XYZ file of C-alpha atoms in Angstrom:
364
model
C 30.672 -3.523 100.372
C 33.662 -1.402 101.289
C 36.303 -4.075 101.802
C 37.897 -6.881 99.820
C 35.844 -9.388 101.754
C 38.562 -9.999 104.336
C 38.558 -6.618 106.045
C 41.074 -4.802 103.854
C 39.718 -1.418 102.694
C 38.722 -1.431 99.034
C 39.551 1.542 96.815
C 38.562 2.090 93.193
C 40.885 3.937 90.821
C 39.179 5.242 87.683
C 41.636 6.241 84.962
C 40.153 9.223 83.121
C 43.146 10.910 81.542
C 42.884 9.760 77.926
C 42.584 12.143 74.993
C 40.147 10.053 72.934
C 41.574 11.187 69.605
C 39.719 8.441 67.708
C 36.476 10.244 68.598
C 37.437 13.516 66.958
C 35.779 15.909 66.153
C 33.358 15.378 69.050
C 36.225 14.577 71.433
C 38.487 17.558 72.132
C 41.080 18.486 74.753
C 38.425 20.315 76.743
C 35.895 17.472 76.402
C 37.658 14.165 75.803
C 35.914 10.895 75.033
C 35.210 9.959 78.660
C 33.143 13.144 79.116
C 30.991 12.565 76.040
C 27.330 11.551 76.544
C 27.686 8.164 74.884
C 26.167 6.016 77.653
C 22.441 6.543 77.409
C 22.688 10.317 77.775
C 25.302 10.166 80.545
C 29.001 10.545 80.022
C 31.080 7.375 79.921
C 32.870 8.593 83.077
C 29.658 9.181 85.039
C 28.340 5.769 84.010
C 31.589 4.107 85.105
C 31.511 5.699 88.558
C 27.799 4.897 88.988
C 28.515 1.216 88.267
C 30.911 1.066 91.210
C 28.229 1.804 93.798
C 27.594 0.252 96.277
C 30.752 -1.876 95.967
C 33.012 1.121 96.610
C 31.998 4.271 98.468
C 32.542 7.731 96.939
C 35.078 8.459 99.678
C 37.209 5.566 98.410
C 36.742 6.270 94.710
C 39.722 8.058 93.171
C 39.545 9.515 89.663
C 42.797 10.337 87.868
C 42.438 12.802 85.020
C 44.328 15.634 83.358
C 44.809 19.106 84.756
C 43.027 20.515 81.694
C 39.697 18.847 82.509
C 39.851 18.540 86.305
C 37.070 21.132 86.696
C 34.859 19.423 84.145
C 35.374 16.046 85.826
C 34.415 17.505 89.212
C 31.221 18.913 87.701
C 30.464 15.555 86.090
C 30.917 13.701 89.406
C 29.294 15.828 92.130
C 29.091 12.859 94.489
C 32.859 12.287 94.520
C 34.818 14.407 97.022
C 36.728 17.130 95.170
C 40.004 15.998 96.724
C 39.492 12.549 95.186
C 39.792 13.962 91.653
C 43.527 13.773 91.008
C 44.993 15.696 88.080
C 48.156 14.726 86.231
C 50.201 17.752 85.116
C 51.066 15.726 82.017
C 49.958 12.313 80.805
C 52.627 9.641 81.403
C 50.587 6.504 80.559
C 48.951 4.059 82.929
C 51.916 2.780 84.960
C 52.689 6.280 86.255
C 49.015 6.973 86.928
C 48.576 3.742 88.887
C 51.927 4.136 90.626
C 51.048 7.629 91.824
C 47.849 6.382 93.471
C 49.570 3.309 94.933
C 52.354 5.413 96.478
C 49.709 7.769 97.949
C 47.723 4.876 99.425
C 50.902 3.312 100.796
C 51.096 6.326 103.122
C 47.432 6.527 104.102
C 45.973 2.990 103.698
C 48.861 0.538 103.239
C 46.624 -2.525 103.696
C 44.225 -1.442 100.951
C 43.151 -3.409 97.894
C 42.837 -1.421 94.664
C 40.513 -2.143 91.769
C 41.545 -0.216 88.663
C 39.407 0.437 85.609
C 39.257 2.827 82.659
C 36.650 5.577 82.582
C 35.584 5.071 78.984
C 34.224 1.520 78.718
C 30.595 0.519 78.229
C 29.302 -2.263 80.506
C 25.497 -2.436 80.572
C 25.292 -4.856 83.531
C 26.618 -2.973 86.537
C 25.816 -5.788 88.962
C 27.891 -8.238 86.907
C 30.829 -5.828 86.918
C 30.632 -5.331 90.685
C 30.539 -9.104 91.187
C 33.648 -9.496 89.038
C 35.531 -6.659 90.735
C 34.640 -8.069 94.150
C 35.966 -11.487 93.070
C 39.150 -9.917 91.713
C 39.709 -7.958 94.936
C 39.185 -11.084 97.046
C 41.617 -12.995 94.819
C 44.229 -10.248 95.127
C 43.906 -10.269 98.906
C 43.905 -14.042 99.321
C 46.487 -15.082 96.704
C 48.762 -12.073 96.376
C 50.148 -11.113 93.015
C 48.242 -9.154 90.393
C 44.762 -9.872 89.023
C 43.142 -9.039 85.691
C 39.576 -9.499 84.529
C 39.642 -11.831 81.536
C 36.608 -11.553 79.272
C 35.519 -14.620 77.358
C 35.865 -13.700 73.661
C 32.750 -13.824 71.527
C 34.440 -13.312 68.158
C 37.855 -13.329 66.492
C 38.723 -9.745 67.431
C 41.976 -8.163 66.206
C 41.523 -4.890 68.091
C 41.997 -6.265 71.622
C 44.905 -7.712 73.547
C 44.525 -11.264 74.862
C 45.425 -13.218 77.986
C 46.271 -16.912 77.770
C 45.126 -18.754 80.894
C 45.962 -22.126 82.372
C 43.725 -24.540 84.203
C 41.393 -23.205 86.875
C 43.076 -22.852 90.278
C 39.958 -22.051 92.270
C 36.941 -19.803 92.493
C 36.077 -16.407 93.927
C 32.380 -15.922 94.414
C 30.720 -17.067 91.200
C 33.901 -16.622 89.160
C 36.625 -19.040 88.149
C 40.221 -18.019 88.794
C 43.014 -19.026 86.398
C 46.763 -18.565 86.449
C 47.866 -16.346 83.553
C 50.380 -17.916 81.182
C 51.054 -14.867 79.043
C 49.717 -11.623 77.629
C 49.461 -11.320 73.840
C 49.317 -8.077 71.875
C 46.586 -7.470 69.281
C 46.757 -10.466 66.916
C 46.118 -10.773 63.203
C 42.805 -12.314 62.129
C 44.106 -15.860 61.667
C 45.710 -15.826 65.114
C 42.573 -14.364 66.675
C 40.565 -17.216 65.176
C 42.936 -19.767 66.701
C 42.643 -18.032 70.065
C 38.853 -18.185 69.883
C 38.836 -21.876 68.958
C 41.334 -22.876 71.649
C 39.148 -21.781 74.553
C 42.211 -20.835 76.623
C 42.365 -17.156 75.716
C 40.493 -14.215 77.199
C 40.262 -10.612 76.101
C 42.417 -8.359 78.246
C 39.810 -5.989 79.680
C 42.239 -3.439 81.113
C 40.590 -3.850 84.528
C 42.759 -4.994 87.428
C 42.942 -5.649 91.161
C 45.865 -5.890 93.569
C 46.931 -4.947 97.040
C 48.862 -1.709 97.407
C 51.881 -3.719 98.548
C 51.718 -6.039 95.517
C 51.605 -3.322 92.859
C 54.289 -1.292 94.620
C 56.559 -4.351 94.737
C 55.873 -5.157 91.072
C 56.697 -1.615 89.951
C 59.895 -1.643 92.010
C 60.936 -4.947 90.415
C 59.985 -4.331 86.801
C 60.058 -0.526 86.499
C 62.807 0.600 88.906
C 63.220 3.933 87.112
C 59.537 4.740 87.624
C 59.715 3.599 91.252
C 62.650 5.926 91.921
C 60.753 8.853 90.437
C 57.686 8.041 92.525
C 59.871 7.805 95.650
C 61.300 11.266 95.001
C 57.865 12.694 94.312
C 56.411 11.150 97.476
C 59.277 12.470 99.597
C 58.842 16.007 98.277
C 55.067 15.752 98.717
C 55.640 15.116 102.413
C 57.952 18.102 102.824
C 56.479 20.741 100.490
C 53.026 19.553 99.422
C 51.788 17.322 96.641
C 51.017 20.059 94.112
C 54.612 21.298 94.026
C 55.985 17.739 94.004
C 53.754 16.822 91.067
C 54.865 19.814 89.014
C 58.503 19.008 89.678
C 58.552 15.245 89.180
C 55.503 13.951 87.308
C 56.411 15.179 83.795
C 59.703 13.252 83.966
C 58.249 9.949 85.204
C 58.853 6.970 82.930
C 56.172 6.773 80.237
C 54.949 3.167 79.879
C 51.683 1.259 80.133
C 51.033 -0.950 83.139
C 50.265 -3.825 80.731
C 53.650 -3.706 78.987
C 55.735 -2.471 81.904
C 54.333 -4.662 84.683
C 51.600 -7.171 83.826
C 53.480 -8.916 80.999
C 56.510 -9.463 83.259
C 55.076 -10.059 86.732
C 54.353 -13.331 88.508
C 52.042 -14.538 89.787
C 49.269 -13.008 87.720
C 45.711 -14.305 88.022
C 42.727 -13.927 85.710
C 39.176 -13.817 87.024
C 36.903 -15.088 84.266
C 33.980 -12.869 83.299
C 31.390 -13.044 80.525
C 29.359 -9.839 80.707
C 28.759 -7.583 77.712
C 31.615 -5.100 77.380
C 33.099 -2.669 74.908
C 36.123 -0.431 75.161
C 34.364 1.878 72.655
C 37.672 2.297 70.891
C 36.337 4.067 67.816
C 33.205 5.365 66.130
C 32.788 1.865 64.729
C 32.955 0.411 68.240
C 30.154 2.727 69.280
C 27.977 1.236 66.554
C 28.479 -2.213 68.058
C 27.314 -1.222 71.538
C 24.523 1.346 71.328
C 20.954 0.529 70.301
C 20.672 1.197 66.602
C 18.079 2.390 64.156
C 17.636 0.966 60.645
C 20.343 3.443 59.585
C 22.737 2.208 62.269
C 23.474 4.629 65.127
C 22.014 8.137 65.048
C 22.838 10.706 67.746
C 21.598 14.292 67.759
C 19.841 16.097 64.931
C 19.952 13.434 62.203
C 17.741 12.725 59.185
C 18.536 9.389 57.539
C 16.911 8.209 54.311
C 17.809 4.820 52.869
C 20.937 4.699 55.077
C 22.303 1.457 56.510
C 24.968 0.364 59.000
C 26.166 3.931 59.465
C 27.107 6.115 62.444
C 25.502 9.543 62.110
C 26.229 12.103 64.840
C 25.342 15.764 65.157
C 26.565 18.110 67.870
C 24.728 21.053 66.348
C 23.889 21.154 62.634
C 21.469 18.777 60.995
C 23.152 15.716 59.499
C 21.154 14.482 56.511
C 22.334 11.183 55.036
C 20.768 9.716 51.911
C 21.574 6.336 50.387
C 24.776 5.770 52.362
C 26.160 2.455 53.611
C 28.799 1.721 56.252
C 29.703 5.364 56.694
C 30.593 7.507 59.722
C 29.533 11.164 59.626
C 30.140 13.382 62.677
C 29.306 17.094 62.577
C 30.170 19.722 65.188
C 29.973 23.519 65.043
C 33.455 23.784 63.481
C 34.281 20.434 61.867
C 32.773 17.546 59.911
C 34.208 14.051 59.769
C 33.331 11.640 56.949
C 35.016 8.228 56.937
C 34.114 4.650 55.917
C 33.393 2.477 58.953
C 36.220 0.111 58.056
C 38.729 2.980 58.274
C 37.639 4.648 61.523
C 40.958 3.820 63.213
C 42.526 6.406 60.881
C 40.708 9.297 62.561
C 43.753 9.790 64.774
C 45.691 10.599 61.587
C 43.459 13.641 61.138
C 44.285 14.785 64.665
C 48.004 14.328 63.989
C 47.738 16.289 60.731
C 45.871 19.141 62.427
C 48.476 19.260 65.177
C 51.288 19.357 62.629
C 49.522 22.198 60.817
C 49.175 24.219 64.014
C 45.367 24.015 64.017
C 45.242 23.991 67.812
C 41.736 25.503 67.860
C 40.413 22.236 66.421
C 42.097 20.013 68.979
């Protein structure tokens, strides 16, 4: 399928610009999280793009990444046209990334529908994802407004944002469509339990669909400063080429997420209900919840585990030998070793911040 179901061309936008600091020391500037082989031997990025086929053709798959890893991304995705790998001169968060692509498509395919998804999620059932994205695209085309995929929660999770939905307003394919009442930031445990019990909350997956016209209008309404910057960049791209326009304008674009800057303020917003297995793989602990485990937990690379339980043991070179450990994360590379309790893995980014402050750029 190459259209929204009603003839509008369907484009996929894969956001692959993140730094993945919570996966240090394996994740580095030159090989961020989305390029790591954490999806059955493939990189998360390659697995994400593979899941899109045959819903979206390679010619209509756009990957937005950083200038630093554009070459590596092209090598990772040989089936995607080189010109479809777009490189940000500097990361400006997801609203700028999405806005850039929307403004480009407004010139070349103004009737298009966009599905937008991160490059670093794990979704084992590709067919279920394609069904959901197809339903979201059809909803965006038929109803207007903005569409999110709302995952039915399976536990009281404090690490995800939530979407509160109203009564069902219809269906798209095999999926129920709800009007979104509100977006909720990551809750505390008691609130997450109430959300789970209520049945009216979904996890915010970070996957979206909308027409080019709808997202452009929403950015103009809710992020006028960003829209003005994108207008200037688009005008200069027409007159002097996109590369020069990007260098001049992109680093000064407003830095804000599309969730906070647009989705939480826009109306109407629709949620397509989905229930497939999904993980945003937000930390080493998240990896343990998604990959097949051994009695020790998760073991990747050259690992010897004796009497180890519920641990994440990773080697990118030297042997990692773990004896009698519980609930521990150990990651070894050629120049760094990380050791952290599983319940404190979110603090790995503090190590990255400390190394940056100390000028240890060679380790970043």
